[in-house]
PDB file of C-alpha atoms in Angstrom:
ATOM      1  CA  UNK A   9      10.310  -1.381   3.823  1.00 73.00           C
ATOM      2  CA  UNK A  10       9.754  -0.150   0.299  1.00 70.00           C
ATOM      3  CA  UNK A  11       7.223   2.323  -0.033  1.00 64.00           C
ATOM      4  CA  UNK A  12       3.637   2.212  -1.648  1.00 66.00           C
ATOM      5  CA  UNK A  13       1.714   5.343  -2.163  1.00 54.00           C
ATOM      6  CA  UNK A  14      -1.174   5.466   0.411  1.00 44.00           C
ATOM      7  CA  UNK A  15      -4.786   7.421   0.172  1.00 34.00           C
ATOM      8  CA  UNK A  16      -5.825   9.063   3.517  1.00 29.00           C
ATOM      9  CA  UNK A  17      -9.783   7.457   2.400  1.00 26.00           C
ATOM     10  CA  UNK A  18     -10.994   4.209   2.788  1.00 25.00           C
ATOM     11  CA  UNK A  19     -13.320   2.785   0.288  1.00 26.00           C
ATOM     12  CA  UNK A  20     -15.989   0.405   1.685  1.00 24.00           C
ATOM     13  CA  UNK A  21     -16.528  -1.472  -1.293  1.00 25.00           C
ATOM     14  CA  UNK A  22     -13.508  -3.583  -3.636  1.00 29.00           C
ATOM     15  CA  UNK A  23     -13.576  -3.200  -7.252  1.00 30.00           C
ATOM     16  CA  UNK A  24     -16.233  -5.793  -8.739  1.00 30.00           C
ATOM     17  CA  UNK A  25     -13.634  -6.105 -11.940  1.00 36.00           C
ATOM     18  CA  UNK A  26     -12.104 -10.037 -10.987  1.00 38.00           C
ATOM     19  CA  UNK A  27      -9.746 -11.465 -12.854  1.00 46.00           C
ATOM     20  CA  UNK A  28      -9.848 -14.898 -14.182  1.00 45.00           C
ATOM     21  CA  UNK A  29      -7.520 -17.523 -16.088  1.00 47.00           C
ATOM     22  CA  UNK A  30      -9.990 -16.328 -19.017  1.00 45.00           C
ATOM     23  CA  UNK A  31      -9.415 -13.021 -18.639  1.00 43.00           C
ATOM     24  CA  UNK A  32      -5.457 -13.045 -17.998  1.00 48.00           C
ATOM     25  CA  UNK A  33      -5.076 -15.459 -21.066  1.00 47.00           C
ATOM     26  CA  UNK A  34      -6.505 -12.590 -23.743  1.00 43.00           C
ATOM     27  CA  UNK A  35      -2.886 -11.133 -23.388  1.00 45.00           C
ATOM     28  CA  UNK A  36      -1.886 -14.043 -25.306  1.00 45.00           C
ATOM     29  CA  UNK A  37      -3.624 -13.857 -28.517  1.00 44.00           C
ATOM     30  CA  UNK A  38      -1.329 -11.650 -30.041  1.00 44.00           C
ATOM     31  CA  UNK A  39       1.368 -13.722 -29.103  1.00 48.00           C
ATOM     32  CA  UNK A  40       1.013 -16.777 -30.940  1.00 50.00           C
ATOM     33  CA  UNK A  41       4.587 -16.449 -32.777  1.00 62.00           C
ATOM     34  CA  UNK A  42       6.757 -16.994 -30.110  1.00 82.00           C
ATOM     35  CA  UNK A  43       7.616 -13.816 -27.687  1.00 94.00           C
ATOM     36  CA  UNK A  44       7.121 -10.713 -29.301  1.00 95.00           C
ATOM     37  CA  UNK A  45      10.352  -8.608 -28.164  1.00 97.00           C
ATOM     38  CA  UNK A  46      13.688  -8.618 -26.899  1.00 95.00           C
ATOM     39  CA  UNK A  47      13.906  -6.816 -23.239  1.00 97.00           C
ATOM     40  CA  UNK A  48      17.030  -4.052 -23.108  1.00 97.00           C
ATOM     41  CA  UNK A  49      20.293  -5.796 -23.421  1.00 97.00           C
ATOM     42  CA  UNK A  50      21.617  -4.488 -19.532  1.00 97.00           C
ATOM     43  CA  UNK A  51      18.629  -6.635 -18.419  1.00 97.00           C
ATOM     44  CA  UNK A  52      18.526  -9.958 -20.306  1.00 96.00           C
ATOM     45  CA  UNK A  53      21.342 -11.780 -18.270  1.00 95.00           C
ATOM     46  CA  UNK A  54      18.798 -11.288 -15.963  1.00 97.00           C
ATOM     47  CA  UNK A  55      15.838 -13.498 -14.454  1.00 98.00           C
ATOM     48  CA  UNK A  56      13.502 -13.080 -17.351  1.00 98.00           C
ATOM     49  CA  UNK A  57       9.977 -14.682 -18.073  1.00 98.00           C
ATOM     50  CA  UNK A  58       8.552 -14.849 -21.508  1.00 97.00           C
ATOM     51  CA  UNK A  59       5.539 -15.974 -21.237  1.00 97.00           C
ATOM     52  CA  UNK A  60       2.653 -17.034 -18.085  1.00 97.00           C
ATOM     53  CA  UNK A  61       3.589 -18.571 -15.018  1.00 98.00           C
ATOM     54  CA  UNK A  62       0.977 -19.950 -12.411  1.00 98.00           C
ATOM     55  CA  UNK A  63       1.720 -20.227  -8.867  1.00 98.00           C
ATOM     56  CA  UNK A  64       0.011 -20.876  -5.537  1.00 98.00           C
ATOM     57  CA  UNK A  65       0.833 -19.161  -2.455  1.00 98.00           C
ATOM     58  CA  UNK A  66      -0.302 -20.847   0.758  1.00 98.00           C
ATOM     59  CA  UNK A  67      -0.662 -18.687   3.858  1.00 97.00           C
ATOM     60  CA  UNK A  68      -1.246 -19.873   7.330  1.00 95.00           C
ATOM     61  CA  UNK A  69      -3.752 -17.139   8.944  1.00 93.00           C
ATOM     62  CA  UNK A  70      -3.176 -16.714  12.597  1.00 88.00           C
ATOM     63  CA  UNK A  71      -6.010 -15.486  15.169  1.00 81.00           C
ATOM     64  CA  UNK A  72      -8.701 -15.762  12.723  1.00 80.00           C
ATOM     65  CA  UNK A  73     -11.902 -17.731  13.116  1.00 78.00           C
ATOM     66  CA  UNK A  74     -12.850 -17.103  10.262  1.00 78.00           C
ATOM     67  CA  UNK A  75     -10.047 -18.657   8.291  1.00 83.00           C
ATOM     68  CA  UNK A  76      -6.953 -20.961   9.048  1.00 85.00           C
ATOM     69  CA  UNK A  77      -5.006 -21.321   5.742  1.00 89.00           C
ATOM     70  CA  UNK A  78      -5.945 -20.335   1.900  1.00 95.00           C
ATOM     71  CA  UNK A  79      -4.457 -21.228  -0.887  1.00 97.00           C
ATOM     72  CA  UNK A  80      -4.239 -17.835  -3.279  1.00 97.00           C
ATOM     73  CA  UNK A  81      -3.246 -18.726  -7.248  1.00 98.00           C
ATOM     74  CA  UNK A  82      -1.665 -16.313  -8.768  1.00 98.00           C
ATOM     75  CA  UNK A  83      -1.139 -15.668 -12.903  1.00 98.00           C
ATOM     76  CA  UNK A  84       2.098 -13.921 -13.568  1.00 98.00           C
ATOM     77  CA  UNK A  85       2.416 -12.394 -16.508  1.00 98.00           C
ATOM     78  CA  UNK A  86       5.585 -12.310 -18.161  1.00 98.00           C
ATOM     79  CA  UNK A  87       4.110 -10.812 -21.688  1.00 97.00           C
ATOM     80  CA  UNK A  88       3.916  -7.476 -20.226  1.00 98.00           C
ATOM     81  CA  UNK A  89       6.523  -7.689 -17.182  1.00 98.00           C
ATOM     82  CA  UNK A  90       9.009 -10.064 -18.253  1.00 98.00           C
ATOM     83  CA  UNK A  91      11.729  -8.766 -15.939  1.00 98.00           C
ATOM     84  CA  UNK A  92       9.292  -8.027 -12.926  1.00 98.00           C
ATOM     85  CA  UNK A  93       7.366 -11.700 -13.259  1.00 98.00           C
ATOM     86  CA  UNK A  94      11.669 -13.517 -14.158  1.00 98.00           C
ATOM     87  CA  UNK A  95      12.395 -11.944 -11.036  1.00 98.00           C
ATOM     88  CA  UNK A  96       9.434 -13.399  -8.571  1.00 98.00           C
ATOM     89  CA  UNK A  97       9.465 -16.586 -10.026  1.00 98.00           C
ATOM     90  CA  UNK A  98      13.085 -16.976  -9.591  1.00 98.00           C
ATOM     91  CA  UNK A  99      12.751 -15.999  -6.107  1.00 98.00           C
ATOM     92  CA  UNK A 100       9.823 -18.186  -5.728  1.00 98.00           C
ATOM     93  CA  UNK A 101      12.383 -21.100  -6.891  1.00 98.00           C
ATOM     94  CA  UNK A 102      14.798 -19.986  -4.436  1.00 97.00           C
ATOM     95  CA  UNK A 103      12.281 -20.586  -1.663  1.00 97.00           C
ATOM     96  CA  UNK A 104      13.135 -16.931  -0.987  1.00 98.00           C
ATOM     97  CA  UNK A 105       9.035 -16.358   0.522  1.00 98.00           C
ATOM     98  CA  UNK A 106       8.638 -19.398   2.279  1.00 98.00           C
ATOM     99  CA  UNK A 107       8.144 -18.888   6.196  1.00 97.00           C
ATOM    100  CA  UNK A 108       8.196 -15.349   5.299  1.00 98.00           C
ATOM    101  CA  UNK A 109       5.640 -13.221   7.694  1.00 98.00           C
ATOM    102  CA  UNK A 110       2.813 -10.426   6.245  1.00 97.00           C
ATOM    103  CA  UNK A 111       4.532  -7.266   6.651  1.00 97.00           C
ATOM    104  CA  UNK A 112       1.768  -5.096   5.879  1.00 97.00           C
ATOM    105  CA  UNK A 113      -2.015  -5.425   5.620  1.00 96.00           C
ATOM    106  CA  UNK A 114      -3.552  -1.522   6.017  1.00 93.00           C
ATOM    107  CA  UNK A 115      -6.911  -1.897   4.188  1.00 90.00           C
ATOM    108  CA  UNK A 116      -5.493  -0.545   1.172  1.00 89.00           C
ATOM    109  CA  UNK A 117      -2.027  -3.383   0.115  1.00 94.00           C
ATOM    110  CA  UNK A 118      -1.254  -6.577   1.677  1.00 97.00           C
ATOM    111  CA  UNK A 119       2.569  -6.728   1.065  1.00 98.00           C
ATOM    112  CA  UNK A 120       5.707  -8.973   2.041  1.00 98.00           C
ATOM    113  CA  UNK A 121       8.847  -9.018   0.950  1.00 98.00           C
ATOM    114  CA  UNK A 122      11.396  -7.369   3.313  1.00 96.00           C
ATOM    115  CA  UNK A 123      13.773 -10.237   4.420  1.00 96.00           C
ATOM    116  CA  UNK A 124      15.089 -10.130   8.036  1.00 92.00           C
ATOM    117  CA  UNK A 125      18.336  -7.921   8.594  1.00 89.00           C
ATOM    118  CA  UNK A 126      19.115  -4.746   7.189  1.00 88.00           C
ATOM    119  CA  UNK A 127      18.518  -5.414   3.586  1.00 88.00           C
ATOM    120  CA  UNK A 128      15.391  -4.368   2.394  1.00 90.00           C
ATOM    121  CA  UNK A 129      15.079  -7.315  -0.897  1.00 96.00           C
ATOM    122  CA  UNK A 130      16.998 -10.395  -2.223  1.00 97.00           C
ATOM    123  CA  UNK A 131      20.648 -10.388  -1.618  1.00 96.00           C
ATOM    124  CA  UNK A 132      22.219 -12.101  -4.303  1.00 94.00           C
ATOM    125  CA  UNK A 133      24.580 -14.558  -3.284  1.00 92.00           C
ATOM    126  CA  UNK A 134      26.843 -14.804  -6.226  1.00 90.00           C
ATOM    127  CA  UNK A 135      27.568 -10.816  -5.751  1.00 91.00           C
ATOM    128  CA  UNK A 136      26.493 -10.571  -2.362  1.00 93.00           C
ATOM    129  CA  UNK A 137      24.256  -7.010  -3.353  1.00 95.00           C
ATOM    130  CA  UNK A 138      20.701  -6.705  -3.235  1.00 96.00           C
ATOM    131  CA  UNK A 139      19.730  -7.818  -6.825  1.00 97.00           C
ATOM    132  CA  UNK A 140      17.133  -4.447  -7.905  1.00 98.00           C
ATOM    133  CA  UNK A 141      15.071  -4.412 -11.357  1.00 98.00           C
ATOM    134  CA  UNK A 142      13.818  -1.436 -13.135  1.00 98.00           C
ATOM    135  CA  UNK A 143      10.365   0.206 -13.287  1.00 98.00           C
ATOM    136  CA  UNK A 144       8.711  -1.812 -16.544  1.00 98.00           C
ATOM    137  CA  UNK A 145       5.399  -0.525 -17.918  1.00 98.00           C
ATOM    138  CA  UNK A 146       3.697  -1.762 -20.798  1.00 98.00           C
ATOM    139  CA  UNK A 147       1.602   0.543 -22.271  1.00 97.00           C
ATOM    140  CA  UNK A 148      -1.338  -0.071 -24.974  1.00 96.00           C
ATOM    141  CA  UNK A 149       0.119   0.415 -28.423  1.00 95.00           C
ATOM    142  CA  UNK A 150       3.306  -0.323 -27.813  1.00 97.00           C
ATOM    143  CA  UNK A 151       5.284  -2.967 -28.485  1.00 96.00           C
ATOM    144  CA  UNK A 152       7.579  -3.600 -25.563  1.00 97.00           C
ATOM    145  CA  UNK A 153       7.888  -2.189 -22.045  1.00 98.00           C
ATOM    146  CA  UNK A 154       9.116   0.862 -21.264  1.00 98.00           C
ATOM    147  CA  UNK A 155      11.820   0.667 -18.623  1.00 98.00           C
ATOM    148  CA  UNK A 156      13.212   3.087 -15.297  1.00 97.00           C
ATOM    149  CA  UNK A 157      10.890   5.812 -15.687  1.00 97.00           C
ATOM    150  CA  UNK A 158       7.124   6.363 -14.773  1.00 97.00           C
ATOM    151  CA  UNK A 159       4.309   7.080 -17.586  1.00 96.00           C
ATOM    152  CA  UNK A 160       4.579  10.905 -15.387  1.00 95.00           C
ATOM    153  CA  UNK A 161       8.353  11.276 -15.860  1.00 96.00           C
ATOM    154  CA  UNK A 162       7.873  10.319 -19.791  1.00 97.00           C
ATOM    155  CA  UNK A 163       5.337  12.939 -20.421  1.00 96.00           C
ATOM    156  CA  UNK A 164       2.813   9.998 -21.400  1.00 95.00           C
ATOM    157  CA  UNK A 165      -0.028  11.156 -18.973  1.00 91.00           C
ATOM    158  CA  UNK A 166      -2.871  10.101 -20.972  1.00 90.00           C
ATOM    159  CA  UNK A 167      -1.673   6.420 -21.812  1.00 94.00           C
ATOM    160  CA  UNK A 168      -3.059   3.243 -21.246  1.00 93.00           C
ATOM    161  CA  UNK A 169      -1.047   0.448 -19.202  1.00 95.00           C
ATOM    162  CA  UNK A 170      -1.765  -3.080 -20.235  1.00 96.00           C
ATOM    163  CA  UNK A 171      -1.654  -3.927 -17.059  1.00 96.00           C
ATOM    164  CA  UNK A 172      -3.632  -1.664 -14.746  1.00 93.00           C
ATOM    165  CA  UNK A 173      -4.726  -1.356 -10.937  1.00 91.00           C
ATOM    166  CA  UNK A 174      -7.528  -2.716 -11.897  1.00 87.00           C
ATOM    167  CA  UNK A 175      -8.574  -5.597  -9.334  1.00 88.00           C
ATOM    168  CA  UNK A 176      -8.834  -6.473  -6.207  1.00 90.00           C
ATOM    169  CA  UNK A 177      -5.797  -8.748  -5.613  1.00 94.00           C
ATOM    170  CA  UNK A 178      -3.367  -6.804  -8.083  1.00 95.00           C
ATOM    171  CA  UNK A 179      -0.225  -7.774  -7.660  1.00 98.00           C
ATOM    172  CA  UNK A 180       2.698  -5.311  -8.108  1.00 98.00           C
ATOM    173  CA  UNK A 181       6.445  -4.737  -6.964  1.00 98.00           C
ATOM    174  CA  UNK A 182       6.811  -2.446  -3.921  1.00 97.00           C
ATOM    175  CA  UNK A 183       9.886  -0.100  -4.527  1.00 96.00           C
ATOM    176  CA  UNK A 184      11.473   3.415  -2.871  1.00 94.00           C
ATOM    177  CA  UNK A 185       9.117   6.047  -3.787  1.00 90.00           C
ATOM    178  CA  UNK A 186      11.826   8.247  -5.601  1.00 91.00           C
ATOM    179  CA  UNK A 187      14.227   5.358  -6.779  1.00 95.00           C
ATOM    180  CA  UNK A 188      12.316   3.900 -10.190  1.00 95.00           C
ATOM    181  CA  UNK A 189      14.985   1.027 -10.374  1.00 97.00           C
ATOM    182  CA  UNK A 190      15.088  -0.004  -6.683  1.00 97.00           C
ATOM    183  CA  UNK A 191      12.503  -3.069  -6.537  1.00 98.00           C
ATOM    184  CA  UNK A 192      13.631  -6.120  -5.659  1.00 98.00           C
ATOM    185  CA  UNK A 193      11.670  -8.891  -3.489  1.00 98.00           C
ATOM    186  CA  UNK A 194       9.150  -6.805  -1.863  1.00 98.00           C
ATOM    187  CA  UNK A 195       5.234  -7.549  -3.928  1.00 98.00           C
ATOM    188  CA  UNK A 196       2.072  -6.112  -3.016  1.00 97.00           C
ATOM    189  CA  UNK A 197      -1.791  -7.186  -3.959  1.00 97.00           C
ATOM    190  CA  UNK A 198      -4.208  -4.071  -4.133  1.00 93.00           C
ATOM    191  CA  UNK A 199      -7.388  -4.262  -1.342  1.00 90.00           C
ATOM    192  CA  UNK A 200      -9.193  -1.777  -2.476  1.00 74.00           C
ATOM    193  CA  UNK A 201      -9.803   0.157  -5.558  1.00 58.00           C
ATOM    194  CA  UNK A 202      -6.719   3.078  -5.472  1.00 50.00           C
ATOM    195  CA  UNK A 203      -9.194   6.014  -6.211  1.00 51.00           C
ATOM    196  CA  UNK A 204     -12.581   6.809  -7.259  1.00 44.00           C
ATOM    197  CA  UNK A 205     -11.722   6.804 -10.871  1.00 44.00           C
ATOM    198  CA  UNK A 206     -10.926   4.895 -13.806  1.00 54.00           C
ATOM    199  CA  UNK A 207      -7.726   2.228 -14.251  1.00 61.00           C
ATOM    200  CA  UNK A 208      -5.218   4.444 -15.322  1.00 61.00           C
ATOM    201  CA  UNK A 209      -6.020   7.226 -13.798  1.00 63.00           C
ATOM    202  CA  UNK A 210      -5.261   6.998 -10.465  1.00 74.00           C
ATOM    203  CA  UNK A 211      -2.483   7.556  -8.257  1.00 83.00           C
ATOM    204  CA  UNK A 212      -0.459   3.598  -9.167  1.00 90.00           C
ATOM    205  CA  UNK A 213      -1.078   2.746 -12.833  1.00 93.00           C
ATOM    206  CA  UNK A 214       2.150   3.901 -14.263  1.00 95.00           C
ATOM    207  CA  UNK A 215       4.082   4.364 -11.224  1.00 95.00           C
ATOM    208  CA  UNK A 216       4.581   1.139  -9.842  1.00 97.00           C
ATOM    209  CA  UNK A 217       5.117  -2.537 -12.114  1.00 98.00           C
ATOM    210  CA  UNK A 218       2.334  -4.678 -12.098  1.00 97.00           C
ATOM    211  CA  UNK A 219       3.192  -8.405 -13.089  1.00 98.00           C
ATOM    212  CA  UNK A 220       0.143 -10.676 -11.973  1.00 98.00           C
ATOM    213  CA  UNK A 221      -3.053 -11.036 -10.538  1.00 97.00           C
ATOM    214  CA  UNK A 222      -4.739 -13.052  -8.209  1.00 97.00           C
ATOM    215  CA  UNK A 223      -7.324 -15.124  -9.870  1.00 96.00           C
ATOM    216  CA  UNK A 224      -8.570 -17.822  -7.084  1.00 97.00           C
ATOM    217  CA  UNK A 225      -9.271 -16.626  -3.610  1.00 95.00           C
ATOM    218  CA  UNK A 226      -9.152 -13.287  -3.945  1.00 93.00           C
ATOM    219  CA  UNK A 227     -11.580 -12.104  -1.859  1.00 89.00           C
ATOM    220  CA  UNK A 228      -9.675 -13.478   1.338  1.00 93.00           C
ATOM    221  CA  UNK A 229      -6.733 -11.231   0.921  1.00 94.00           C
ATOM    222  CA  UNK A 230      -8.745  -8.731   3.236  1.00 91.00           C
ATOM    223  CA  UNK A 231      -8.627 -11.534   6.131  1.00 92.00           C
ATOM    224  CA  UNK A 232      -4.675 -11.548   6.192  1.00 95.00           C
ATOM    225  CA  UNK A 233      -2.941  -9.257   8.862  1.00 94.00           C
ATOM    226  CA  UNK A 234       0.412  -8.363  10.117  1.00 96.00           C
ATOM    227  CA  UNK A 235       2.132 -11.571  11.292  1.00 96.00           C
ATOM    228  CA  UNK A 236       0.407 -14.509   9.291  1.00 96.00           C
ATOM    229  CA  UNK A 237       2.750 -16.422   7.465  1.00 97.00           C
ATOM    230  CA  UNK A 238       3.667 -17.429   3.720  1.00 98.00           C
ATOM    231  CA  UNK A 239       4.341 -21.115   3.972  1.00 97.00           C
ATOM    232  CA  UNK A 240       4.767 -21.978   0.826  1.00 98.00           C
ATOM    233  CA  UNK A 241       4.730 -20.657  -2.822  1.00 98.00           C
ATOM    234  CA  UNK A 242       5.081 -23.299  -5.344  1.00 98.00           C
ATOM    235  CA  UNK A 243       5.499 -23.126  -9.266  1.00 98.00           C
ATOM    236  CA  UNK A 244       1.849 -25.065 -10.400  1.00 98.00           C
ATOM    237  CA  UNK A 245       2.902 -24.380 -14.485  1.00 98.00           C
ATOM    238  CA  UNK A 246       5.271 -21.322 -16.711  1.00 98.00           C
ATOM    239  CA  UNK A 247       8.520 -23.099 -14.886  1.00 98.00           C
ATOM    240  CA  UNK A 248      10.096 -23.679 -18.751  1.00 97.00           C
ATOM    241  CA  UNK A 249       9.020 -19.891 -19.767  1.00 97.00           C
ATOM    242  CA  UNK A 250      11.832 -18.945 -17.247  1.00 98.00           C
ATOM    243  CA  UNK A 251      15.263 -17.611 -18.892  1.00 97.00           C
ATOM    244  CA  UNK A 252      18.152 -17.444 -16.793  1.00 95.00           C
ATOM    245  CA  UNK A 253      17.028 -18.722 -13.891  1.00 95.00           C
ATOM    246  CA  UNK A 254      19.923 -17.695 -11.125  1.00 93.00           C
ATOM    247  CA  UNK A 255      18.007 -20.288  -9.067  1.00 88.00           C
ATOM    248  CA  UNK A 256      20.268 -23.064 -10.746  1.00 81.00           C
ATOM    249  CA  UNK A 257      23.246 -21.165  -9.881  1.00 71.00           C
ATOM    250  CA  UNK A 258      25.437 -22.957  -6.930  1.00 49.00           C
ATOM    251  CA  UNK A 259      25.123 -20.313  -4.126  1.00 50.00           C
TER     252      UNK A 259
END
């Protein structure tokens, strides 16, 4: 399984920062004249999404009382991660997560992801090789993303992300610790905030791609465990904001 960073202490108490439809819609004001950039030419035959997506993700929750099913929706945000949010949703299309278990649920990430077999994300069938996408940070003041490299690698240790660590129910690509380009299907939601400080500075913002939040629900991602099940994650609106979908591709 990809890795995510872990901290050896165990906040009692979620960030109280939630994200809503409000807030996640501010990232569009700015973008009123169509999208703003062009990705890197190696990665626009890829996946891409310029714009929001919404999505629901339905989970069936075993050996709870508490709980039988929830319905999470999720805001992808292709303004600041168009590769990253191109690639879920097209898996998403591809019915990739459906049935899929909970692979991981520590108190600090719930994650999924890691198909059955030896490959560790999405094999593309038209190549028949795990389809990766690079790191892709947005960072205040800029004007597109920067790609395979952390904020630490660049040097740019004081910068801001526009999309930070900053809620509980986060969502993020999982990826090999010292690979920056190796994500591919695995996601993550954050618990728990990631340290006792401020949104970018702690130990993820700027190390791993963060492409959504969770806005409805949120708050029962710390009822999920090992084994419960994804049935379903279905497109609710942002299907047209998808460029080449590989989804429509025979195979």
């Amino acid at each position: 399984m990809a890795e995510v960073l872990t901290i050896a202490t165990v906040f009692p108490t979620p960030m109280m920062l939630w994200i809503t439809d409000d807030n996640v819609s501010i990232v569009e004001e700015d973008m009123v004249g169509g999208f703003p950039y062009e990705v890197p030419e190696e990665y626009q035959s890829m996946p891409v999404l310029k714009g929001r997506a919404t999505v629901d993700m339905k989970v069936k929750v075993k050996e709870n009382p508490n709980i039988d099913e929830c319905v999470f929706r999720i805001i992808l945000d292709g303004y600041n991660a168009p590769v990253t949010a191109g690639n879920f949703l097209d898996l998403v299309e591809r019915h990739f997560y459906d049935g899929m278990e909970i692979q991981r649920a520590d108190g600090f990430v719930v994650q999924t992801g890691d198909p059955e077999g030896p490959a560790e994300g999405f094999i593309d069938p038209s190549t028949e090789k795990t389809r990766t996408i690079p790191l892709e940070i947005m960072v205040n003041g800029e004007k597109s993303p920067f790609y395979g490299a952390t904020l630490e690698d660049l040097g740019l240790y004081k910068a801001q992300t526009r999309l930070p660590f900053n809620a509980f129910g986060t969502m993020a690509m999982a990826r090999e610790e010292f690979e920056s380009n190796s994500a591919s299907s695995q996601v993550f939601w954050l618990l728990k905030e990631s340290e006792l400080t401020p949104s970018n500075a702690n130990i993820l913002d700027g190390r791993y791609t963060v492409f959504g939040y969770i806005t409805e629900n949120e708050d029962y991602l710390a009822d999920l465990k090992v084994g419960d099940v994804i049935e379903s994650i279905q497109v609710v609106s942002g299907l047209n904001n998808l460029v080449n979908p590989s989804y429509k591709i025979a195979g």
